[in-house]
Structure formats: structure tokens, C-alpha cells
């Protein structure tokens, strides 16, 4: 053994990091929730010598050793030993320092040597490097206790929830120059190429703390949702094909710098939601895939995506993943988890079209019983340990009781993405105006099931990529109508029951699809008034949402919504009421999805009173037409839309109006004209009244048919 290797001798671990028989038992039961505290690499002291403890789960292998620059990446130089004859291997290496790179060298049962990154590493090498990095999470001082106290004391289901979905690598960048090596002709790969050139350089976690957080606060969002920040090799996977489940990606900085980003958000009153991907992981050789030369963490390959699907029947995998979600919540103060790809986990035959290839469980159904049990277990664990953390499902099917407690047969999530609302609404909004009446049901159908689950209304990253077009690119009509359509879409989302989610770039209505390799086109808001107005509109709309209890206090219960008129397909107009806990907060809402404007339009009022216009999406400040509208509208004792009273107001095209009752109706009925003296002497009073009523009815009918009024 060389002098260097004598200094770096491997020993058994005798410190508090030593793995006990109880730890091994819990790991094998799927309940070792603290496994991240001992597995992986951790700074340690043995016999007064500083070094690092290593531990890894690797069944059915001949040997495991640690390799790195410190031993010229030579397998066998620093071997680990089995702990209590288990499948966990552990050892201590003295003299190592934070920041050094390492891997595990696993000798498989066939004699092959595999070089694997540490599944429990908290930091990894900057891609395209694939090694793990010695790192400790100690040392960061949090300053968000006030936020955490408020989170614990509040009910998030009675609070506004307006989420800004962000891909950290492309929200903004330093510069716009292509990175990497050009092709032989001197040009760089572009948007149509499988590996386009990165444009500009990444913002760091600290840059994002300085710019993203104040922007989200100023725009009126309550939470930032981050596409997976776990380590991943390929930017084009957007983080959804993970290699390091415990490591923040090195692209943007250190784990402590990510802590500072979260801390800064909390101090600004912004929550942080993290996308988590337990459905599967990437096939790259250095990751979890066939970790010991065989399928270990996984049990099959996803038929659509080529990812490796976790084996939820294996208790050690359940321990690994459950501990992982707690790792993020406890160490990084994450406020919510959005579980990605839940549908792909729940169904044995997700993505399988060939009937002969389909599988069924012992009950004869297509449910993956192990996966659903895992989901219930994870949600129960989080609920018991951190009940103020939100659990959100990206689930796209009609699976029942997603947001019901496991004790009632549910999956235990707090919220579920409403993919049906998203698809129906976007299909409607891209329909040209003459054909919208025939598709009116796409607008209203969501209210048939709106309270079956607790829904988040997403306009997410998946809707602005892969040829689907940007949101504004889907809007029919000329330039003005496209932007008016964007305002109407955002207005509908905010006033519809449910939480809200918007992907970055939607708020400025950029025309190109999202590109993960370059920044959002922020220059649009500087160079074009239309995009600047759209951004200001979203800001004002978000602020309005935060100010109106009726838009969030009863967002998940049927008593928070009431139709006034859902069936006006001919004019493409819907009217409804949003109720808060206090009736004085109730809002009367009209949305016109057609370019036609109306000088007079009658709406049934839920109560008599003076109704004040409190929001108008057609305001010129937002790029609207500033169509003349009434600021205060008294109700009249005219029955309409099944209501005893009604209001009459002008209605702009492609716009939304919100009214709030501010007091008793100031309506004064007009005095009937006095008949002439000659008429009083010629006709009996009853006959005169009858004639007057007949004439009035005819006049009313003519008025309703007049262009510019609702029938």
C-alpha cells in the first residue's frame, strides 16, 4: 500500500453514523425515514482523525469500494464492508475534504465493475461530469421563522394560492450568446436540432434570489413552483430524468445557495413548491439504473419515456423515496411538493396500447397496488410530520378520491391538477369566434365536477412546448384580439374556483414556445407596449385576486360558486357569482368570449343593491378598448336569469367584468306619464291601463331584439 493510501486507510465506522441492526430492520420494512442521515457520505471523526463516512445499499454484489482522485479512481483501494451481514456497505476514509469527487465501484455478481454516483449524495459534479461530491448541508443560518410560524398557523385551503411555475435554467440568463462549440460551417445548433446550443449562461441560485423573488412578489404570486432541481444529466429533460434525488443541481450553485433562494422567498412572503419525480429515473449508466448490474431500484422500463420505473414493492426503495421527500421538506424548508406523473405510477398499463401486453393485479384490475400504497404512505407520512406542507398531484385521469384522506379510501393529496379544465379551456380559446357557440360546453363542463376534488387550474410548461404553440399563438383573430383573448383567458382562470398556476412567460404573452436553453423574451416588455400592457394586466389581476376573499375562501366547496347564466352560447357569455365566507364579499362576474360589444346587457343579480364595477379587463391600461361602461349599476326589480332583480350594463367584447354590491339599490322607478286630459275623458281607467301595458310589452320586445342588447 502506498504512503497516500496508508493515510487514507478505510476503517469501519464507529461514530454516531454507524448503522445499527434496528436501522437495517427499518430499512427492510420500508420505514427507515432517517436513512439519509447515515447512508451516503458524511463528514466524520474516527480515532481523532477527520474524514468521511460512506454507506450504500448494494445487494447481490461481490464488493464495493470508494474511488476518486484521492486513489486515482482505482477500484478496491478503499473497500467498504458489509454491515451486520446486510446488503448495506459502510466504511470510513480519513483525510478527505469537502468538494472532492467520488463514486462507488461495484463488483457485480458476474465480476463486472460498475462506477456509480452515490444515490444519497447531497451534491454532484457539474454536468456533463457524473461524479458525486463530498458535501455537508451544515452551516446555513435560516431567517424564515416568521414565515414558518405563519405557515403552521394558517389553513392553506382558505388562503389565496396563485403559483408561478419556473424553470430556473431559462427564467432569465446572463447574455444571449450561443455556448459550446459551433458546427463545421460555423453555425450553432438551433431550435429544431435535438441538442440546440445553450444561449447565455445560467443565473445562479443567488441571482434568482435577487431577481426572481422580487419579481414574483411584485407580480402578486403567492408561490413559486420549481421544475425539478434534483441533479440530472440532460438539460432537455427539464430535470424530470433524475440521477441524484438528494442533490440540488450544480448548474446554479451549492445546496446552501439554494437554501438562500428559499429563505429569501420566505422572507418576501413567497412559498416554494418543488416538483418531485418518484415515477421514474433516467437510464444513464452512472445513476440508479441497474445499480448492481440488475434492476434494483426499478422493475421495468417506461414504454413511452424510456425511464426506469421505481419498484414500489421493494421496502428499501420505499425507505429511499420517503426519506427523500422528508429530506427536502426538513433541510430546505420546502412548502409544497408537486408529485409528477402520478397517473403513470397508478396504472400498470399506462402507455401500453397493445392488449396482449397488458398486465393485471391480483384483483383483476389495472391498478398498481404497490404504487398506490406507496403514494398513500408518503402522503400520510408528510401529513403526520409536517401537516402544513401542501401535497399536489399531477394526475390526468378520472382516478377517484385523489384529494381525499387515505382513511376514506383516497390518495391523501391536498390538491390535484385539473387537466380537464386546462384541455377544455385551451381548446375553446383556440376556436375561432364564429364556432365558439357550438363549443360552449367546453367552458361550462368543468363546473360539473369542480368540487369532486380540490383542484389547481394549470396553464403549465407542458402547454407551451412540442408544437402546441405559446398561449397567445393559440388565440384567433388579429393582434388586438389575440391579446384580448389572453386577458380573457387569465381572467377566467382567476375567477374560476380552484387554485391557479401559470408558467413563466405566459404573463408577457411571448409568441414563441418555451425554450429550455435560452431566457424568456423579456425584451418584449421593453420594446412593445402590447406585451408590457399584458404584464401589467396580469399583475393587476393577481393583486385583485389577493384582495378578494370570495375568490379563494370557498374555492374548493360548492357553496363558493353559483351560476347566473351558463347557457348563453349564442353570445358566448357566461355570468356567475363567487361567494366568500361573508356575503358582503360576494362578486358578480361576467365574461364575454366574443368580440361583439353591447350597449345594454341585462344580468340577473343575486341580491338587490347597487353593484360597483371593481375590475374591468378591457381597461386601456391593459391594452383594452376602454369601451364605455357604468361604474355603478343599481339593480332593478326586473326578474332575469331566474333572479328576482337584475342589472343592466354595457359589455365590452372579449372582456371580463366584476361587480360587488356596495349598498341598497338606488334605483328609482320612472313615473308613468300622465295621460292627456282629452284621453282621460274618452277612455275608462282600466282600458287605458291595459292599452299601456300592451304597448309597453311590444316596446320591450322590440328593444330586446335591437342590435347591441342581449335577448
PDB file of C-alpha atoms in Angstrom, residues 400-582:
ATOM      1  CA  UNK A 400     -61.310   8.755  -7.749  1.00  0.00           C
ATOM      2  CA  UNK A 401     -60.656  10.426  -4.393  1.00  0.00           C
ATOM      3  CA  UNK A 402     -57.199  11.805  -5.202  1.00  0.00           C
ATOM      4  CA  UNK A 403     -57.588  14.589  -2.631  1.00  0.00           C
ATOM      5  CA  UNK A 404     -59.393  12.530  -0.003  1.00  0.00           C
ATOM      6  CA  UNK A 405     -57.684  11.088   3.092  1.00  0.00           C
ATOM      7  CA  UNK A 406     -56.365   7.511   2.892  1.00  0.00           C
ATOM      8  CA  UNK A 407     -58.709   6.682   5.780  1.00  0.00           C
ATOM      9  CA  UNK A 408     -61.580   7.339   3.362  1.00  0.00           C
ATOM     10  CA  UNK A 409     -60.023   5.398   0.503  1.00  0.00           C
ATOM     11  CA  UNK A 410     -58.290   8.424  -1.002  1.00  0.00           C
ATOM     12  CA  UNK A 411     -54.695   9.008  -2.049  1.00  0.00           C
ATOM     13  CA  UNK A 412     -54.155  11.723   0.538  1.00  0.00           C
ATOM     14  CA  UNK A 413     -53.171  14.713  -1.620  1.00  0.00           C
ATOM     15  CA  UNK A 414     -54.360  18.217  -0.816  1.00  0.00           C
ATOM     16  CA  UNK A 415     -54.699  19.283  -4.452  1.00  0.00           C
ATOM     17  CA  UNK A 416     -54.887  17.805  -7.920  1.00  0.00           C
ATOM     18  CA  UNK A 417     -54.108  19.479 -11.226  1.00  0.00           C
ATOM     19  CA  UNK A 418     -57.318  19.927 -13.218  1.00  0.00           C
ATOM     20  CA  UNK A 419     -56.062  18.731 -16.583  1.00  0.00           C
ATOM     21  CA  UNK A 420     -59.635  18.531 -17.905  1.00  0.00           C
ATOM     22  CA  UNK A 421     -60.204  22.240 -17.287  1.00  0.00           C
ATOM     23  CA  UNK A 422     -56.886  23.050 -18.933  1.00  0.00           C
ATOM     24  CA  UNK A 423     -57.545  20.990 -22.049  1.00  0.00           C
ATOM     25  CA  UNK A 424     -61.165  22.076 -22.484  1.00  0.00           C
ATOM     26  CA  UNK A 425     -60.409  25.735 -21.878  1.00  0.00           C
ATOM     27  CA  UNK A 426     -57.465  25.881 -24.263  1.00  0.00           C
ATOM     28  CA  UNK A 427     -59.414  24.031 -26.962  1.00  0.00           C
ATOM     29  CA  UNK A 428     -62.205  26.562 -26.562  1.00  0.00           C
ATOM     30  CA  UNK A 429     -59.872  29.564 -26.599  1.00  0.00           C
ATOM     31  CA  UNK A 430     -58.206  28.456 -29.837  1.00  0.00           C
ATOM     32  CA  UNK A 431     -61.611  28.035 -31.518  1.00  0.00           C
ATOM     33  CA  UNK A 432     -62.364  30.893 -33.915  1.00  0.00           C
ATOM     34  CA  UNK A 433     -65.223  33.128 -32.814  1.00  0.00           C
ATOM     35  CA  UNK A 434     -67.989  32.024 -35.234  1.00  0.00           C
ATOM     36  CA  UNK A 435     -67.626  28.445 -33.987  1.00  0.00           C
ATOM     37  CA  UNK A 436     -67.439  29.196 -30.266  1.00  0.00           C
ATOM     38  CA  UNK A 437     -71.212  28.879 -29.695  1.00  0.00           C
ATOM     39  CA  UNK A 438     -71.025  25.251 -30.777  1.00  0.00           C
ATOM     40  CA  UNK A 439     -68.207  24.616 -28.288  1.00  0.00           C
ATOM     41  CA  UNK A 440     -69.757  26.497 -25.384  1.00  0.00           C
ATOM     42  CA  UNK A 441     -69.881  23.332 -23.290  1.00  0.00           C
ATOM     43  CA  UNK A 442     -66.075  23.283 -23.152  1.00  0.00           C
ATOM     44  CA  UNK A 443     -66.314  26.404 -20.986  1.00  0.00           C
ATOM     45  CA  UNK A 444     -69.012  25.239 -18.628  1.00  0.00           C
ATOM     46  CA  UNK A 445     -68.376  21.491 -18.269  1.00  0.00           C
ATOM     47  CA  UNK A 446     -65.670  21.968 -15.627  1.00  0.00           C
ATOM     48  CA  UNK A 447     -68.312  23.117 -13.149  1.00  0.00           C
ATOM     49  CA  UNK A 448     -69.948  19.696 -13.357  1.00  0.00           C
ATOM     50  CA  UNK A 449     -67.022  18.236 -11.394  1.00  0.00           C
ATOM     51  CA  UNK A 450     -65.252  21.304  -9.985  1.00  0.00           C
ATOM     52  CA  UNK A 451     -65.732  20.232  -6.378  1.00  0.00           C
ATOM     53  CA  UNK A 452     -65.183  16.489  -6.738  1.00  0.00           C
ATOM     54  CA  UNK A 453     -61.543  17.184  -5.874  1.00  0.00           C
ATOM     55  CA  UNK A 454     -59.526  20.169  -4.675  1.00  0.00           C
ATOM     56  CA  UNK A 455     -58.251  21.446  -7.992  1.00  0.00           C
ATOM     57  CA  UNK A 456     -55.359  23.558  -9.214  1.00  0.00           C
ATOM     58  CA  UNK A 457     -56.068  25.171 -12.603  1.00  0.00           C
ATOM     59  CA  UNK A 458     -52.776  24.806 -14.513  1.00  0.00           C
ATOM     60  CA  UNK A 459     -51.536  26.652 -17.568  1.00  0.00           C
ATOM     61  CA  UNK A 460     -48.231  24.847 -17.312  1.00  0.00           C
ATOM     62  CA  UNK A 461     -44.966  24.325 -19.169  1.00  0.00           C
ATOM     63  CA  UNK A 462     -46.378  21.268 -20.967  1.00  0.00           C
ATOM     64  CA  UNK A 463     -48.842  23.520 -22.815  1.00  0.00           C
ATOM     65  CA  UNK A 464     -46.241  25.771 -24.460  1.00  0.00           C
ATOM     66  CA  UNK A 465     -43.800  23.226 -25.929  1.00  0.00           C
ATOM     67  CA  UNK A 466     -43.533  20.462 -28.519  1.00  0.00           C
ATOM     68  CA  UNK A 467     -45.519  22.178 -31.234  1.00  0.00           C
ATOM     69  CA  UNK A 468     -48.514  23.129 -29.087  1.00  0.00           C
ATOM     70  CA  UNK A 469     -47.692  26.843 -29.617  1.00  0.00           C
ATOM     71  CA  UNK A 470     -47.490  29.538 -26.983  1.00  0.00           C
ATOM     72  CA  UNK A 471     -50.749  30.538 -25.342  1.00  0.00           C
ATOM     73  CA  UNK A 472     -51.096  33.718 -27.374  1.00  0.00           C
ATOM     74  CA  UNK A 473     -50.210  31.753 -30.504  1.00  0.00           C
ATOM     75  CA  UNK A 474     -53.415  29.799 -29.988  1.00  0.00           C
ATOM     76  CA  UNK A 475     -55.639  32.860 -29.858  1.00  0.00           C
ATOM     77  CA  UNK A 476     -57.669  33.540 -33.027  1.00  0.00           C
ATOM     78  CA  UNK A 477     -58.072  36.907 -34.681  1.00  0.00           C
ATOM     79  CA  UNK A 478     -55.888  39.915 -35.266  1.00  0.00           C
ATOM     80  CA  UNK A 479     -53.210  41.277 -32.955  1.00  0.00           C
ATOM     81  CA  UNK A 480     -55.673  43.117 -30.694  1.00  0.00           C
ATOM     82  CA  UNK A 481     -58.000  40.120 -30.411  1.00  0.00           C
ATOM     83  CA  UNK A 482     -55.116  37.814 -29.552  1.00  0.00           C
ATOM     84  CA  UNK A 483     -54.068  39.966 -26.617  1.00  0.00           C
ATOM     85  CA  UNK A 484     -57.704  40.450 -25.596  1.00  0.00           C
ATOM     86  CA  UNK A 485     -58.040  36.659 -25.705  1.00  0.00           C
ATOM     87  CA  UNK A 486     -55.047  36.315 -23.392  1.00  0.00           C
ATOM     88  CA  UNK A 487     -56.625  38.746 -20.933  1.00  0.00           C
ATOM     89  CA  UNK A 488     -59.910  36.874 -21.080  1.00  0.00           C
ATOM     90  CA  UNK A 489     -58.195  33.525 -20.505  1.00  0.00           C
ATOM     91  CA  UNK A 490     -56.305  34.828 -17.466  1.00  0.00           C
ATOM     92  CA  UNK A 491     -59.478  36.485 -16.142  1.00  0.00           C
ATOM     93  CA  UNK A 492     -61.417  33.225 -16.495  1.00  0.00           C
ATOM     94  CA  UNK A 493     -58.711  31.280 -14.667  1.00  0.00           C
ATOM     95  CA  UNK A 494     -58.596  33.735 -11.762  1.00  0.00           C
ATOM     96  CA  UNK A 495     -62.371  33.898 -11.310  1.00  0.00           C
ATOM     97  CA  UNK A 496     -62.980  30.139 -11.735  1.00  0.00           C
ATOM     98  CA  UNK A 497     -62.988  28.077  -8.498  1.00  0.00           C
ATOM     99  CA  UNK A 498     -59.659  26.423  -7.695  1.00  0.00           C
ATOM    100  CA  UNK A 499     -56.038  27.378  -7.133  1.00  0.00           C
ATOM    101  CA  UNK A 500     -54.079  28.926 -10.024  1.00  0.00           C
ATOM    102  CA  UNK A 501     -50.827  28.019 -11.771  1.00  0.00           C
ATOM    103  CA  UNK A 502     -49.123  29.807 -14.641  1.00  0.00           C
ATOM    104  CA  UNK A 503     -45.860  29.018 -16.341  1.00  0.00           C
ATOM    105  CA  UNK A 504     -43.271  31.748 -16.757  1.00  0.00           C
ATOM    106  CA  UNK A 505     -43.629  33.688 -19.994  1.00  0.00           C
ATOM    107  CA  UNK A 506     -47.414  33.407 -20.059  1.00  0.00           C
ATOM    108  CA  UNK A 507     -47.628  36.717 -18.221  1.00  0.00           C
ATOM    109  CA  UNK A 508     -45.848  38.583 -21.017  1.00  0.00           C
ATOM    110  CA  UNK A 509     -47.574  36.697 -23.856  1.00  0.00           C
ATOM    111  CA  UNK A 510     -44.419  35.747 -25.717  1.00  0.00           C
ATOM    112  CA  UNK A 511     -45.229  34.307 -29.138  1.00  0.00           C
ATOM    113  CA  UNK A 512     -42.539  31.643 -29.308  1.00  0.00           C
ATOM    114  CA  UNK A 513     -42.806  28.372 -27.419  1.00  0.00           C
ATOM    115  CA  UNK A 514     -40.756  27.961 -24.262  1.00  0.00           C
ATOM    116  CA  UNK A 515     -37.141  27.018 -24.961  1.00  0.00           C
ATOM    117  CA  UNK A 516     -35.242  25.495 -22.046  1.00  0.00           C
ATOM    118  CA  UNK A 517     -31.886  26.599 -23.482  1.00  0.00           C
ATOM    119  CA  UNK A 518     -32.492  30.355 -23.507  1.00  0.00           C
ATOM    120  CA  UNK A 519     -34.129  33.078 -21.459  1.00  0.00           C
ATOM    121  CA  UNK A 520     -37.738  34.155 -21.547  1.00  0.00           C
ATOM    122  CA  UNK A 521     -38.052  37.031 -24.054  1.00  0.00           C
ATOM    123  CA  UNK A 522     -38.098  39.827 -21.510  1.00  0.00           C
ATOM    124  CA  UNK A 523     -37.137  42.350 -24.180  1.00  0.00           C
ATOM    125  CA  UNK A 524     -40.755  42.204 -25.399  1.00  0.00           C
ATOM    126  CA  UNK A 525     -41.972  44.173 -22.379  1.00  0.00           C
ATOM    127  CA  UNK A 526     -39.378  46.868 -23.064  1.00  0.00           C
ATOM    128  CA  UNK A 527     -39.889  47.188 -26.802  1.00  0.00           C
ATOM    129  CA  UNK A 528     -43.614  46.525 -27.272  1.00  0.00           C
ATOM    130  CA  UNK A 529     -46.456  48.233 -25.458  1.00  0.00           C
ATOM    131  CA  UNK A 530     -48.810  45.302 -26.029  1.00  0.00           C
ATOM    132  CA  UNK A 531     -46.601  42.864 -24.112  1.00  0.00           C
ATOM    133  CA  UNK A 532     -45.939  45.453 -21.408  1.00  0.00           C
ATOM    134  CA  UNK A 533     -49.675  46.025 -21.031  1.00  0.00           C
ATOM    135  CA  UNK A 534     -50.270  42.277 -20.771  1.00  0.00           C
ATOM    136  CA  UNK A 535     -47.737  42.023 -17.964  1.00  0.00           C
ATOM    137  CA  UNK A 536     -49.379  44.923 -16.141  1.00  0.00           C
ATOM    138  CA  UNK A 537     -52.772  43.308 -16.600  1.00  0.00           C
ATOM    139  CA  UNK A 538     -51.607  40.037 -15.030  1.00  0.00           C
ATOM    140  CA  UNK A 539     -50.066  41.991 -12.169  1.00  0.00           C
ATOM    141  CA  UNK A 540     -53.317  43.885 -11.558  1.00  0.00           C
ATOM    142  CA  UNK A 541     -55.403  40.722 -11.878  1.00  0.00           C
ATOM    143  CA  UNK A 542     -53.196  38.864  -9.398  1.00  0.00           C
ATOM    144  CA  UNK A 543     -53.450  41.760  -6.958  1.00  0.00           C
ATOM    145  CA  UNK A 544     -57.238  41.748  -7.344  1.00  0.00           C
ATOM    146  CA  UNK A 545     -57.307  38.013  -6.592  1.00  0.00           C
ATOM    147  CA  UNK A 546     -55.332  38.532  -3.380  1.00  0.00           C
ATOM    148  CA  UNK A 547     -57.747  41.265  -2.270  1.00  0.00           C
ATOM    149  CA  UNK A 548     -60.998  39.363  -2.863  1.00  0.00           C
ATOM    150  CA  UNK A 549     -61.884  36.690  -0.261  1.00  0.00           C
ATOM    151  CA  UNK A 550     -64.734  35.481  -2.476  1.00  0.00           C
ATOM    152  CA  UNK A 551     -62.158  34.229  -4.985  1.00  0.00           C
ATOM    153  CA  UNK A 552     -60.346  31.924  -2.552  1.00  0.00           C
ATOM    154  CA  UNK A 553     -62.172  31.355   0.751  1.00  0.00           C
ATOM    155  CA  UNK A 554     -64.573  28.785  -0.710  1.00  0.00           C
ATOM    156  CA  UNK A 555     -62.599  27.725  -3.740  1.00  0.00           C
ATOM    157  CA  UNK A 556     -62.998  24.010  -3.056  1.00  0.00           C
ATOM    158  CA  UNK A 557     -66.619  23.786  -1.853  1.00  0.00           C
ATOM    159  CA  UNK A 558     -69.850  24.051  -3.886  1.00  0.00           C
ATOM    160  CA  UNK A 559     -71.171  26.913  -1.761  1.00  0.00           C
ATOM    161  CA  UNK A 560     -68.466  29.139  -3.221  1.00  0.00           C
ATOM    162  CA  UNK A 561     -69.957  29.227  -6.724  1.00  0.00           C
ATOM    163  CA  UNK A 562     -73.352  29.942  -8.275  1.00  0.00           C
ATOM    164  CA  UNK A 563     -74.278  30.128 -11.944  1.00  0.00           C
ATOM    165  CA  UNK A 564     -76.314  33.107 -13.097  1.00  0.00           C
ATOM    166  CA  UNK A 565     -76.338  32.084 -16.759  1.00  0.00           C
ATOM    167  CA  UNK A 566     -74.279  29.168 -18.056  1.00  0.00           C
ATOM    168  CA  UNK A 567     -76.258  28.696 -21.274  1.00  0.00           C
ATOM    169  CA  UNK A 568     -75.780  31.878 -23.299  1.00  0.00           C
ATOM    170  CA  UNK A 569     -73.926  30.052 -26.062  1.00  0.00           C
ATOM    171  CA  UNK A 570     -75.187  32.337 -28.837  1.00  0.00           C
ATOM    172  CA  UNK A 571     -73.386  35.335 -27.393  1.00  0.00           C
ATOM    173  CA  UNK A 572     -70.505  33.328 -25.845  1.00  0.00           C
ATOM    174  CA  UNK A 573     -71.117  34.958 -22.459  1.00  0.00           C
ATOM    175  CA  UNK A 574     -71.126  33.381 -19.013  1.00  0.00           C
ATOM    176  CA  UNK A 575     -72.231  35.011 -15.758  1.00  0.00           C
ATOM    177  CA  UNK A 576     -71.792  33.639 -12.256  1.00  0.00           C
ATOM    178  CA  UNK A 577     -71.304  34.544  -8.614  1.00  0.00           C
ATOM    179  CA  UNK A 578     -68.329  33.764  -6.357  1.00  0.00           C
ATOM    180  CA  UNK A 579     -69.201  33.584  -2.668  1.00  0.00           C
ATOM    181  CA  UNK A 580     -66.920  34.260   0.272  1.00  0.00           C
ATOM    182  CA  UNK A 581     -67.478  33.477   3.931  1.00  0.00           C
ATOM    183  CA  UNK A 582     -69.034  36.935   4.356  1.00  0.00           C
TER     184      UNK A 582
END
